[in-house]
Amino acid sequence: MTTYIAKFIAKHVLSTTKQHSIFIWRQESGEIDTQLLENKIKREAAMPFYRLENDNSREVEAEEISVTIIKTMPFSG
């Protein structure tokens, strides 16, 4: 297993706030599936972020969030 780090920007359709952040995950060495990574970032980072921003006043749906991955690389932190 290799640890990777990704720099990303997430944007919710109803918010003016963009989430600029990093995401660390582990996977077997090889090609990074960016679609799977985007979905993982939505579920594990962006959805909780926008729920917190909205004070849980409404349900946040994954389809309402877009994720742009800026850069990925192996991480030995």
PDB file of N, CA and C in Angstrom:
ATOM      1  N   MET A   1       0.849  -1.189   0.000  1.00  0.00           N
ATOM      2  CA  MET A   1       0.000   0.000   0.000  1.00  0.00           C
ATOM      3  C   MET A   1       0.890   1.247   0.000  1.00  0.00           C
ATOM      4  N   THR A   2       0.448   2.220  -0.763  1.00  0.00           N
ATOM      5  CA  THR A   2       1.157   3.492  -0.848  1.00  0.00           C
ATOM      6  C   THR A   2       0.240   4.590  -0.328  1.00  0.00           C
ATOM      7  N   THR A   3       0.817   5.536   0.402  1.00  0.00           N
ATOM      8  CA  THR A   3       0.072   6.698   0.873  1.00  0.00           C
ATOM      9  C   THR A   3       0.259   7.822  -0.139  1.00  0.00           C
ATOM     10  N   TYR A   4      -0.859   8.469  -0.486  1.00  0.00           N
ATOM     11  CA  TYR A   4      -0.842   9.574  -1.436  1.00  0.00           C
ATOM     12  C   TYR A   4      -1.459  10.809  -0.789  1.00  0.00           C
ATOM     13  N   ILE A   5      -1.127  11.963  -1.361  1.00  0.00           N
ATOM     14  CA  ILE A   5      -1.732  13.224  -0.942  1.00  0.00           C
ATOM     15  C   ILE A   5      -2.253  13.933  -2.190  1.00  0.00           C
ATOM     16  N   ALA A   6      -3.406  14.573  -2.052  1.00  0.00           N
ATOM     17  CA  ALA A   6      -3.996  15.319  -3.169  1.00  0.00           C
ATOM     18  C   ALA A   6      -4.371  16.719  -2.701  1.00  0.00           C
ATOM     19  N   LYS A   7      -4.103  17.691  -3.537  1.00  0.00           N
ATOM     20  CA  LYS A   7      -4.564  19.060  -3.314  1.00  0.00           C
ATOM     21  C   LYS A   7      -5.822  19.217  -4.153  1.00  0.00           C
ATOM     22  N   PHE A   8      -6.894  19.747  -3.547  1.00  0.00           N
ATOM     23  CA  PHE A   8      -8.157  19.842  -4.280  1.00  0.00           C
ATOM     24  C   PHE A   8      -8.930  21.097  -3.910  1.00  0.00           C
ATOM     25  N   ILE A   9      -9.905  21.412  -4.758  1.00  0.00           N
ATOM     26  CA  ILE A   9     -10.873  22.478  -4.499  1.00  0.00           C
ATOM     27  C   ILE A   9     -12.256  21.867  -4.659  1.00  0.00           C
ATOM     28  N   ALA A  10     -13.097  22.048  -3.649  1.00  0.00           N
ATOM     29  CA  ALA A  10     -14.484  21.585  -3.712  1.00  0.00           C
ATOM     30  C   ALA A  10     -15.398  22.806  -3.708  1.00  0.00           C
ATOM     31  N   LYS A  11     -16.507  22.698  -4.434  1.00  0.00           N
ATOM     32  CA  LYS A  11     -17.469  23.799  -4.532  1.00  0.00           C
ATOM     33  C   LYS A  11     -18.878  23.238  -4.478  1.00  0.00           C
ATOM     34  N   HIS A  12     -19.692  23.799  -3.577  1.00  0.00           N
ATOM     35  CA  HIS A  12     -21.099  23.425  -3.463  1.00  0.00           C
ATOM     36  C   HIS A  12     -21.922  24.425  -4.267  1.00  0.00           C
ATOM     37  N   VAL A  13     -22.939  23.936  -4.968  1.00  0.00           N
ATOM     38  CA  VAL A  13     -23.720  24.800  -5.864  1.00  0.00           C
ATOM     39  C   VAL A  13     -24.448  25.929  -5.138  1.00  0.00           C
ATOM     40  N   LEU A  14     -24.772  25.753  -3.868  1.00  0.00           N
ATOM     41  CA  LEU A  14     -25.525  26.775  -3.135  1.00  0.00           C
ATOM     42  C   LEU A  14     -24.655  27.630  -2.217  1.00  0.00           C
ATOM     43  N   SER A  15     -23.343  27.467  -2.284  1.00  0.00           N
ATOM     44  CA  SER A  15     -22.449  28.181  -1.376  1.00  0.00           C
ATOM     45  C   SER A  15     -21.465  29.036  -2.161  1.00  0.00           C
ATOM     46  N   THR A  16     -21.086  30.155  -1.576  1.00  0.00           N
ATOM     47  CA  THR A  16     -20.042  30.985  -2.174  1.00  0.00           C
ATOM     48  C   THR A  16     -18.664  30.582  -1.656  1.00  0.00           C
ATOM     49  N   THR A  17     -18.624  29.683  -0.690  1.00  0.00           N
ATOM     50  CA  THR A  17     -17.372  29.237  -0.089  1.00  0.00           C
ATOM     51  C   THR A  17     -16.796  28.058  -0.866  1.00  0.00           C
ATOM     52  N   LYS A  18     -15.527  28.159  -1.214  1.00  0.00           N
ATOM     53  CA  LYS A  18     -14.815  27.042  -1.837  1.00  0.00           C
ATOM     54  C   LYS A  18     -13.922  26.404  -0.779  1.00  0.00           C
ATOM     55  N   GLN A  19     -13.854  25.102  -0.795  1.00  0.00           N
ATOM     56  CA  GLN A  19     -12.988  24.373   0.126  1.00  0.00           C
ATOM     57  C   GLN A  19     -11.671  24.082  -0.596  1.00  0.00           C
ATOM     58  N   HIS A  20     -10.607  24.770  -0.186  1.00  0.00           N
ATOM     59  CA  HIS A  20      -9.256  24.511  -0.694  1.00  0.00           C
ATOM     60  C   HIS A  20      -8.573  23.670   0.367  1.00  0.00           C
ATOM     61  N   SER A  21      -8.201  22.451   0.028  1.00  0.00           N
ATOM     62  CA  SER A  21      -7.678  21.568   1.062  1.00  0.00           C
ATOM     63  C   SER A  21      -6.804  20.472   0.461  1.00  0.00           C
ATOM     64  N   ILE A  22      -6.345  19.590   1.357  1.00  0.00           N
ATOM     65  CA  ILE A  22      -5.608  18.404   0.940  1.00  0.00           C
ATOM     66  C   ILE A  22      -6.353  17.179   1.438  1.00  0.00           C
ATOM     67  N   PHE A  23      -6.060  16.046   0.829  1.00  0.00           N
ATOM     68  CA  PHE A  23      -6.695  14.788   1.199  1.00  0.00           C
ATOM     69  C   PHE A  23      -5.630  13.706   1.132  1.00  0.00           C
ATOM     70  N   ILE A  24      -5.531  12.902   2.179  1.00  0.00           N
ATOM     71  CA  ILE A  24      -4.552  11.820   2.242  1.00  0.00           C
ATOM     72  C   ILE A  24      -5.291  10.498   2.242  1.00  0.00           C
ATOM     73  N   TRP A  25      -4.823   9.548   1.422  1.00  0.00           N
ATOM     74  CA  TRP A  25      -5.451   8.231   1.355  1.00  0.00           C
ATOM     75  C   TRP A  25      -4.400   7.193   1.015  1.00  0.00           C
ATOM     76  N   ARG A  26      -4.761   5.940   1.201  1.00  0.00           N
ATOM     77  CA  ARG A  26      -3.878   4.821   0.875  1.00  0.00           C
ATOM     78  C   ARG A  26      -4.527   3.964  -0.201  1.00  0.00           C
ATOM     79  N   GLN A  27      -3.697   3.469  -1.094  1.00  0.00           N
ATOM     80  CA  GLN A  27      -4.183   2.558  -2.126  1.00  0.00           C
ATOM     81  C   GLN A  27      -3.014   1.715  -2.611  1.00  0.00           C
ATOM     82  N   GLU A  28      -3.346   0.669  -3.340  1.00  0.00           N
ATOM     83  CA  GLU A  28      -2.304  -0.133  -3.974  1.00  0.00           C
ATOM     84  C   GLU A  28      -1.552   0.768  -4.955  1.00  0.00           C
ATOM     85  N   SER A  29      -0.288   0.524  -5.110  1.00  0.00           N
ATOM     86  CA  SER A  29       0.510   1.306  -6.059  1.00  0.00           C
ATOM     87  C   SER A  29      -0.074   1.163  -7.460  1.00  0.00           C
ATOM     88  N   GLY A  30       0.129   2.170  -8.262  1.00  0.00           N
ATOM     89  CA  GLY A  30      -0.379   2.137  -9.627  1.00  0.00           C
ATOM     90  C   GLY A  30      -1.097   3.419  -9.971  1.00  0.00           C
ATOM     91  N   GLU A  31      -1.863   3.358 -11.033  1.00  0.00           N
ATOM     92  CA  GLU A  31      -2.606   4.522 -11.509  1.00  0.00           C
ATOM     93  C   GLU A  31      -3.644   4.970 -10.488  1.00  0.00           C
ATOM     94  N   ILE A  32      -3.784   6.280 -10.349  1.00  0.00           N
ATOM     95  CA  ILE A  32      -4.810   6.850  -9.479  1.00  0.00           C
ATOM     96  C   ILE A  32      -6.069   7.039 -10.314  1.00  0.00           C
ATOM     97  N   ASP A  33      -7.159   6.446  -9.877  1.00  0.00           N
ATOM     98  CA  ASP A  33      -8.450   6.606 -10.545  1.00  0.00           C
ATOM     99  C   ASP A  33      -9.054   7.917 -10.039  1.00  0.00           C
ATOM    100  N   THR A  34      -8.977   8.975 -10.845  1.00  0.00           N
ATOM    101  CA  THR A  34      -9.411  10.292 -10.385  1.00  0.00           C
ATOM    102  C   THR A  34     -10.905  10.350 -10.088  1.00  0.00           C
ATOM    103  N   GLN A  35     -11.719   9.593 -10.812  1.00  0.00           N
ATOM    104  CA  GLN A  35     -13.163   9.582 -10.541  1.00  0.00           C
ATOM    105  C   GLN A  35     -13.445   8.987  -9.163  1.00  0.00           C
ATOM    106  N   LEU A  36     -12.789   7.877  -8.843  1.00  0.00           N
ATOM    107  CA  LEU A  36     -12.947   7.287  -7.511  1.00  0.00           C
ATOM    108  C   LEU A  36     -12.423   8.228  -6.439  1.00  0.00           C
ATOM    109  N   LEU A  37     -11.297   8.892  -6.711  1.00  0.00           N
ATOM    110  CA  LEU A  37     -10.731   9.840  -5.747  1.00  0.00           C
ATOM    111  C   LEU A  37     -11.679  11.015  -5.521  1.00  0.00           C
ATOM    112  N   GLU A  38     -12.246  11.567  -6.584  1.00  0.00           N
ATOM    113  CA  GLU A  38     -13.201  12.672  -6.441  1.00  0.00           C
ATOM    114  C   GLU A  38     -14.387  12.256  -5.580  1.00  0.00           C
ATOM    115  N   ASN A  39     -14.923  11.069  -5.808  1.00  0.00           N
ATOM    116  CA  ASN A  39     -16.055  10.590  -5.006  1.00  0.00           C
ATOM    117  C   ASN A  39     -15.665  10.392  -3.548  1.00  0.00           C
ATOM    118  N   LYS A  40     -14.461   9.886  -3.309  1.00  0.00           N
ATOM    119  CA  LYS A  40     -13.974   9.689  -1.942  1.00  0.00           C
ATOM    120  C   LYS A  40     -13.812  11.044  -1.236  1.00  0.00           C
ATOM    121  N   ILE A  41     -13.269  12.034  -1.933  1.00  0.00           N
ATOM    122  CA  ILE A  41     -13.117  13.377  -1.364  1.00  0.00           C
ATOM    123  C   ILE A  41     -14.489  13.973  -1.052  1.00  0.00           C
ATOM    124  N   LYS A  42     -15.453  13.803  -1.954  1.00  0.00           N
ATOM    125  CA  LYS A  42     -16.808  14.315  -1.698  1.00  0.00           C
ATOM    126  C   LYS A  42     -17.376  13.734  -0.414  1.00  0.00           C
ATOM    127  N   ARG A  43     -17.317  12.393  -0.290  1.00  0.00           N
ATOM    128  CA  ARG A  43     -17.913  11.708   0.867  1.00  0.00           C
ATOM    129  C   ARG A  43     -17.192  12.017   2.176  1.00  0.00           C
ATOM    130  N   GLU A  44     -15.862  11.977   2.145  1.00  0.00           N
ATOM    131  CA  GLU A  44     -15.091  12.019   3.383  1.00  0.00           C
ATOM    132  C   GLU A  44     -14.609  13.409   3.783  1.00  0.00           C
ATOM    133  N   ALA A  45     -14.619  14.371   2.865  1.00  0.00           N
ATOM    134  CA  ALA A  45     -14.117  15.706   3.191  1.00  0.00           C
ATOM    135  C   ALA A  45     -15.117  16.821   2.861  1.00  0.00           C
ATOM    136  N   ALA A  46     -15.603  16.856   1.633  1.00  0.00           N
ATOM    137  CA  ALA A  46     -16.430  17.983   1.203  1.00  0.00           C
ATOM    138  C   ALA A  46     -17.827  17.976   1.825  1.00  0.00           C
ATOM    139  N   MET A  47     -18.471  16.811   1.858  1.00  0.00           N
ATOM    140  CA  MET A  47     -19.823  16.770   2.437  1.00  0.00           C
ATOM    141  C   MET A  47     -19.812  17.164   3.914  1.00  0.00           C
ATOM    142  N   PRO A  48     -18.904  16.649   4.742  1.00  0.00           N
ATOM    143  CA  PRO A  48     -18.856  17.115   6.140  1.00  0.00           C
ATOM    144  C   PRO A  48     -18.535  18.611   6.244  1.00  0.00           C
ATOM    145  N   PHE A  49     -17.666  19.117   5.367  1.00  0.00           N
ATOM    146  CA  PHE A  49     -17.321  20.539   5.369  1.00  0.00           C
ATOM    147  C   PHE A  49     -18.563  21.396   5.118  1.00  0.00           C
ATOM    148  N   TYR A  50     -19.337  21.065   4.086  1.00  0.00           N
ATOM    149  CA  TYR A  50     -20.514  21.869   3.754  1.00  0.00           C
ATOM    150  C   TYR A  50     -21.660  21.649   4.742  1.00  0.00           C
ATOM    151  N   ARG A  51     -21.735  20.482   5.363  1.00  0.00           N
ATOM    152  CA  ARG A  51     -22.714  20.296   6.447  1.00  0.00           C
ATOM    153  C   ARG A  51     -22.386  21.229   7.606  1.00  0.00           C
ATOM    154  N   LEU A  52     -21.115  21.318   7.940  1.00  0.00           N
ATOM    155  CA  LEU A  52     -20.681  22.204   9.018  1.00  0.00           C
ATOM    156  C   LEU A  52     -20.959  23.658   8.659  1.00  0.00           C
ATOM    157  N   GLU A  53     -20.675  24.028   7.432  1.00  0.00           N
ATOM    158  CA  GLU A  53     -20.917  25.398   6.992  1.00  0.00           C
ATOM    159  C   GLU A  53     -22.402  25.753   7.058  1.00  0.00           C
ATOM    160  N   ASN A  54     -23.276  24.791   6.743  1.00  0.00           N
ATOM    161  CA  ASN A  54     -24.722  25.031   6.734  1.00  0.00           C
ATOM    162  C   ASN A  54     -25.384  24.766   8.073  1.00  0.00           C
ATOM    163  N   ASP A  55     -24.622  24.469   9.100  1.00  0.00           N
ATOM    164  CA  ASP A  55     -25.161  24.162  10.434  1.00  0.00           C
ATOM    165  C   ASP A  55     -26.192  23.047  10.383  1.00  0.00           C
ATOM    166  N   ASN A  56     -26.005  22.094   9.469  1.00  0.00           N
ATOM    167  CA  ASN A  56     -26.922  20.961   9.319  1.00  0.00           C
ATOM    168  C   ASN A  56     -28.365  21.386   9.072  1.00  0.00           C
ATOM    169  N   SER A  57     -28.567  22.604   8.531  1.00  0.00           N
ATOM    170  CA  SER A  57     -29.927  23.093   8.303  1.00  0.00           C
ATOM    171  C   SER A  57     -30.602  22.405   7.113  1.00  0.00           C
ATOM    172  N   ARG A  58     -29.820  21.814   6.234  1.00  0.00           N
ATOM    173  CA  ARG A  58     -30.374  21.066   5.110  1.00  0.00           C
ATOM    174  C   ARG A  58     -29.406  19.950   4.758  1.00  0.00           C
ATOM    175  N   GLU A  59     -29.923  18.927   4.127  1.00  0.00           N
ATOM    176  CA  GLU A  59     -29.097  17.791   3.727  1.00  0.00           C
ATOM    177  C   GLU A  59     -28.191  18.197   2.563  1.00  0.00           C
ATOM    178  N   VAL A  60     -26.940  17.816   2.633  1.00  0.00           N
ATOM    179  CA  VAL A  60     -25.984  18.085   1.565  1.00  0.00           C
ATOM    180  C   VAL A  60     -25.866  16.825   0.716  1.00  0.00           C
ATOM    181  N   GLU A  61     -26.095  16.970  -0.574  1.00  0.00           N
ATOM    182  CA  GLU A  61     -26.033  15.838  -1.497  1.00  0.00           C
ATOM    183  C   GLU A  61     -24.712  15.865  -2.263  1.00  0.00           C
ATOM    184  N   ALA A  62     -24.150  14.701  -2.511  1.00  0.00           N
ATOM    185  CA  ALA A  62     -22.882  14.603  -3.241  1.00  0.00           C
ATOM    186  C   ALA A  62     -22.989  15.220  -4.635  1.00  0.00           C
ATOM    187  N   GLU A  63     -24.158  15.100  -5.261  1.00  0.00           N
ATOM    188  CA  GLU A  63     -24.354  15.630  -6.613  1.00  0.00           C
ATOM    189  C   GLU A  63     -24.279  17.155  -6.654  1.00  0.00           C
ATOM    190  N   GLU A  64     -24.408  17.808  -5.507  1.00  0.00           N
ATOM    191  CA  GLU A  64     -24.363  19.268  -5.439  1.00  0.00           C
ATOM    192  C   GLU A  64     -22.934  19.798  -5.321  1.00  0.00           C
ATOM    193  N   ILE A  65     -21.971  18.902  -5.215  1.00  0.00           N
ATOM    194  CA  ILE A  65     -20.579  19.287  -4.987  1.00  0.00           C
ATOM    195  C   ILE A  65     -19.731  18.896  -6.191  1.00  0.00           C
ATOM    196  N   SER A  66     -18.901  19.834  -6.619  1.00  0.00           N
ATOM    197  CA  SER A  66     -17.912  19.513  -7.656  1.00  0.00           C
ATOM    198  C   SER A  66     -16.529  19.537  -7.010  1.00  0.00           C
ATOM    199  N   VAL A  67     -15.678  18.632  -7.447  1.00  0.00           N
ATOM    200  CA  VAL A  67     -14.322  18.536  -6.914  1.00  0.00           C
ATOM    201  C   VAL A  67     -13.343  18.643  -8.073  1.00  0.00           C
ATOM    202  N   THR A  68     -12.366  19.524  -7.921  1.00  0.00           N
ATOM    203  CA  THR A  68     -11.280  19.648  -8.880  1.00  0.00           C
ATOM    204  C   THR A  68      -9.994  19.232  -8.183  1.00  0.00           C
ATOM    205  N   ILE A  69      -9.345  18.215  -8.719  1.00  0.00           N
ATOM    206  CA  ILE A  69      -8.079  17.763  -8.151  1.00  0.00           C
ATOM    207  C   ILE A  69      -6.960  18.533  -8.840  1.00  0.00           C
ATOM    208  N   ILE A  70      -6.178  19.240  -8.038  1.00  0.00           N
ATOM    209  CA  ILE A  70      -5.108  20.076  -8.568  1.00  0.00           C
ATOM    210  C   ILE A  70      -3.834  19.263  -8.796  1.00  0.00           C
ATOM    211  N   LYS A  71      -3.487  18.439  -7.801  1.00  0.00           N
ATOM    212  CA  LYS A  71      -2.229  17.694  -7.874  1.00  0.00           C
ATOM    213  C   LYS A  71      -2.298  16.491  -6.952  1.00  0.00           C
ATOM    214  N   THR A  72      -1.677  15.388  -7.351  1.00  0.00           N
ATOM    215  CA  THR A  72      -1.534  14.217  -6.483  1.00  0.00           C
ATOM    216  C   THR A  72      -0.077  13.775  -6.507  1.00  0.00           C
ATOM    217  N   MET A  73       0.353  13.180  -5.394  1.00  0.00           N
ATOM    218  CA  MET A  73       1.709  12.653  -5.328  1.00  0.00           C
ATOM    219  C   MET A  73       1.836  11.685  -4.161  1.00  0.00           C
ATOM    220  N   PRO A  74       2.828  10.791  -4.203  1.00  0.00           N
ATOM    221  CA  PRO A  74       3.067   9.919  -3.051  1.00  0.00           C
ATOM    222  C   PRO A  74       3.433  10.766  -1.836  1.00  0.00           C
ATOM    223  N   PHE A  75       3.068  10.293  -0.657  1.00  0.00           N
ATOM    224  CA  PHE A  75       3.265  11.053   0.580  1.00  0.00           C
ATOM    225  C   PHE A  75       3.920  10.152   1.609  1.00  0.00           C
ATOM    226  N   SER A  76       4.976  10.653   2.222  1.00  0.00           N
ATOM    227  CA  SER A  76       5.675   9.853   3.229  1.00  0.00           C
ATOM    228  C   SER A  76       5.662  10.522   4.591  1.00  0.00           C
ATOM    229  N   GLY A  77       4.793  11.538   4.752  1.00  0.00           N
ATOM    230  CA  GLY A  77       4.650  12.368   5.920  1.00  0.00           C
ATOM    231  C   GLY A  77       4.816  11.727   7.198  1.00  0.00           C
TER     232      GLY A  77
END
